[in-house]
Tab-separated table of C-alpha atoms in Angstrom:
chain	number	residue	atom	x	y	z
A	371	MET	CA	30.926	32.090	-13.422
A	372	ASN	CA	31.900	29.643	-10.834
A	373	ASN	CA	29.757	26.818	-9.403
A	374	SER	CA	29.127	28.642	-6.024
A	375	THR	CA	27.824	31.710	-7.709
A	376	LYS	CA	25.600	29.850	-10.026
A	377	SER	CA	24.330	27.752	-7.178
A	378	ALA	CA	23.529	30.837	-5.053
A	379	GLU	CA	21.653	32.621	-7.928
A	380	PHE	CA	19.664	29.518	-8.705
A	381	LEU	CA	18.683	28.943	-5.052
A	382	ALA	CA	17.682	32.453	-4.696
A	383	LYS	CA	15.331	32.225	-7.601
A	384	PHE	CA	14.178	28.924	-6.624
A	385	HIS	CA	13.269	29.935	-3.025
A	386	ALA	CA	11.614	33.084	-4.172
A	387	GLU	CA	9.438	31.220	-6.728
A	388	ARG	CA	8.672	28.494	-4.162
A	389	ASP	CA	7.585	30.992	-1.630
A	390	ALA	CA	5.220	32.708	-4.014
A	391	ILE	CA	3.676	29.323	-5.028
A	392	GLN	CA	3.271	28.315	-1.293
A	393	ALA	CA	1.688	31.669	-0.531
A	394	LEU	CA	-0.898	30.976	-3.262
A	395	ILE	CA	-1.450	27.430	-2.059
A	396	ASP	CA	-1.878	28.654	1.592
A	397	LYS	CA	-4.421	31.315	0.420
A	398	LEU	CA	-6.565	28.823	-1.324
A	399	GLN	CA	-6.387	26.437	1.677
A	400	ASN	CA	-7.831	29.116	3.862
A	401	ALA	CA	-10.410	30.118	1.273
A	402	SER	CA	-13.993	28.911	1.784
A	403	SER	CA	-14.505	27.467	-1.691
A	404	VAL	CA	-11.925	26.705	-4.432
A	405	SER	CA	-12.558	26.130	-8.166
A	406	ALA	CA	-10.488	24.034	-10.590
A	407	LEU	CA	-9.744	27.251	-12.494
A	408	GLN	CA	-7.905	28.762	-9.498
A	409	LEU	CA	-5.674	25.645	-9.437
A	410	GLN	CA	-4.406	25.783	-13.047
A	411	PRO	CA	-1.991	28.775	-12.622
A	412	ILE	CA	-0.526	27.109	-9.535
A	413	SER	CA	0.052	23.826	-11.381
A	414	ALA	CA	1.690	25.812	-14.245
A	415	LYS	CA	3.940	27.534	-11.864
A	416	ILE	CA	5.036	24.298	-10.240
A	417	THR	CA	5.711	22.775	-13.561
A	418	ALA	CA	7.707	25.859	-14.548
A	419	LEU	CA	9.784	25.659	-11.457
A	420	GLY	CA	10.568	21.963	-12.064
A	421	THR	CA	11.339	22.747	-15.623
A	422	SER	CA	13.862	25.495	-14.536
A	423	PHE	CA	15.476	22.997	-12.188
A	424	THR	CA	16.180	20.627	-15.161
A	425	MET	CA	16.627	23.252	-17.852
A	426	GLU	CA	19.291	25.293	-16.055
A	427	ARG	CA	21.131	21.973	-15.374
A	428	ALA	CA	21.115	22.731	-11.647
A	429	THR	CA	22.247	19.219	-10.956
A	430	GLU	CA	25.604	20.133	-12.671
A	431	PHE	CA	26.492	22.807	-10.087
A	432	LEU	CA	24.159	22.245	-7.040
A	433	PRO	CA	25.621	20.169	-4.149
A	434	ALA	CA	23.783	16.824	-3.685
A	435	TYR	CA	22.238	18.207	-0.346
A	436	ASP	CA	20.825	21.213	-2.153
A	437	GLN	CA	19.414	19.139	-4.959
A	438	LYS	CA	17.679	16.828	-2.363
A	439	LEU	CA	16.234	19.951	-0.518
A	440	CYS	CA	14.942	21.299	-3.894
A	441	ASN	CA	13.366	17.983	-4.693
A	442	GLN	CA	11.663	17.797	-1.312
A	443	GLN	CA	10.372	21.344	-1.520
A	444	MET	CA	8.895	20.537	-5.049
A	445	ASP	CA	7.305	17.428	-3.640
A	446	ALA	CA	5.672	19.511	-0.776
A	447	LEU	CA	4.335	22.048	-3.341
A	448	GLU	CA	2.870	19.202	-5.443
A	449	SER	CA	1.292	17.503	-2.412
A	450	GLY	CA	-0.336	20.915	-1.319
A	451	LEU	CA	-1.741	21.272	-4.818
A	452	GLU	CA	-2.981	17.659	-4.726
A	453	ALA	CA	-4.721	18.338	-1.386
A	454	LEU	CA	-6.447	21.391	-2.978
A	455	ARG	CA	-7.377	19.258	-6.029
A	456	ALA	CA	-8.870	16.637	-3.602
A	457	ARG	CA	-10.891	19.327	-1.794
A	458	VAL	CA	-12.267	20.512	-5.188
A	459	ASN	CA	-13.235	17.080	-6.479
A	460	SER	CA	-14.681	15.832	-3.182
A	461	ARG	CA	-18.341	15.490	-2.928
A	462	GLY	CA	-20.463	15.605	0.102
A	463	LYS	CA	-21.879	12.350	1.633
A	464	PHE	CA	-25.116	11.380	0.060
A	465	SER	CA	-27.960	11.017	2.500
A	466	PHE	CA	-31.697	11.278	2.225
A	467	LYS	CA	-33.314	14.383	3.870
A	468	LYS	CA	-36.078	14.118	6.368
A	469	LYS	CA	-39.423	15.608	5.309
A	470	ALA	CA	-40.716	18.303	7.341
A	471	SER	CA	-43.014	16.889	10.126
A	472	SER	CA	-45.860	19.423	9.585
A	473	ALA	CA	-46.027	18.471	5.752
A	474	ALA	CA	-45.886	14.643	6.646
A	475	SER	CA	-48.706	14.915	9.233
A	476	THR	CA	-51.192	16.875	6.857
A	477	ALA	CA	-50.389	14.593	3.995
A	478	ALA	CA	-50.922	11.315	5.686
A	479	PRO	CA	-54.522	9.918	6.098
A	480	THR	CA	-55.827	9.249	9.598
A	481	PRO	CA	-55.633	5.554	10.752
A	482	THR	CA	-59.203	5.567	11.995
A	483	ALA	CA	-60.439	6.280	8.425
A	484	SER	CA	-58.687	3.364	6.924
A	485	VAL	CA	-59.881	0.973	9.740
A	486	SER	CA	-63.585	1.999	9.469
A	487	ALA	CA	-63.326	1.609	5.654
A	488	SER	CA	-62.008	-1.931	5.871
A	489	ALA	CA	-64.479	-2.854	8.640
A	490	SER	CA	-67.508	-1.995	6.425
A	491	VAL	CA	-66.544	-4.588	3.918
A	492	SER	CA	-68.775	-7.574	4.085
A	493	PRO	CA	-67.245	-11.077	4.306
A	494	SER	CA	-69.315	-12.175	1.250
A	495	ALA	CA	-67.458	-9.640	-0.777
A	496	SER	CA	-64.101	-11.493	-0.299
A	497	THR	CA	-62.464	-12.516	-3.420
A	498	THR	CA	-61.193	-15.951	-2.079
A	499	PRO	CA	-63.803	-18.757	-2.327
A	500	ALA	CA	-64.809	-20.527	0.756
A	501	PRO	CA	-63.594	-24.166	1.059
A	502	PRO	CA	-66.545	-26.674	0.448
A	503	GLU	CA	-67.975	-28.066	3.494
A	504	SER	CA	-67.509	-31.773	3.859
A	505	GLU	CA	-70.494	-33.981	4.494
A	506	ASP	CA	-69.877	-36.891	6.813
């Protein structure tokens, strides 16, 4: 088998597998929720595609330009997977939630009740002693 035939066969398999992986990534990017379990098969397929690139010794029969394109396409698949992983691992921004206004108004004491209670305290009941009066 000559190099051009090997090259054509390898590129056909590579592109078919790359398209299938990219379709899975696109499907998950459009999904409303993604779990880490859904990403594992995609990661395995990307790894297998990279392994086939090295195990079949594609660098021996692929022209340099095609090798470069395959590496760029692998990088694009990996970055798509990393974007999905970031989406899975991202957490929402933490913030305190406001209490319902009706629950807050019924639970809070009325200000007039606390003012009248403090006004009824006599000055002699104060806990701080009065300074002694000086006799001149």
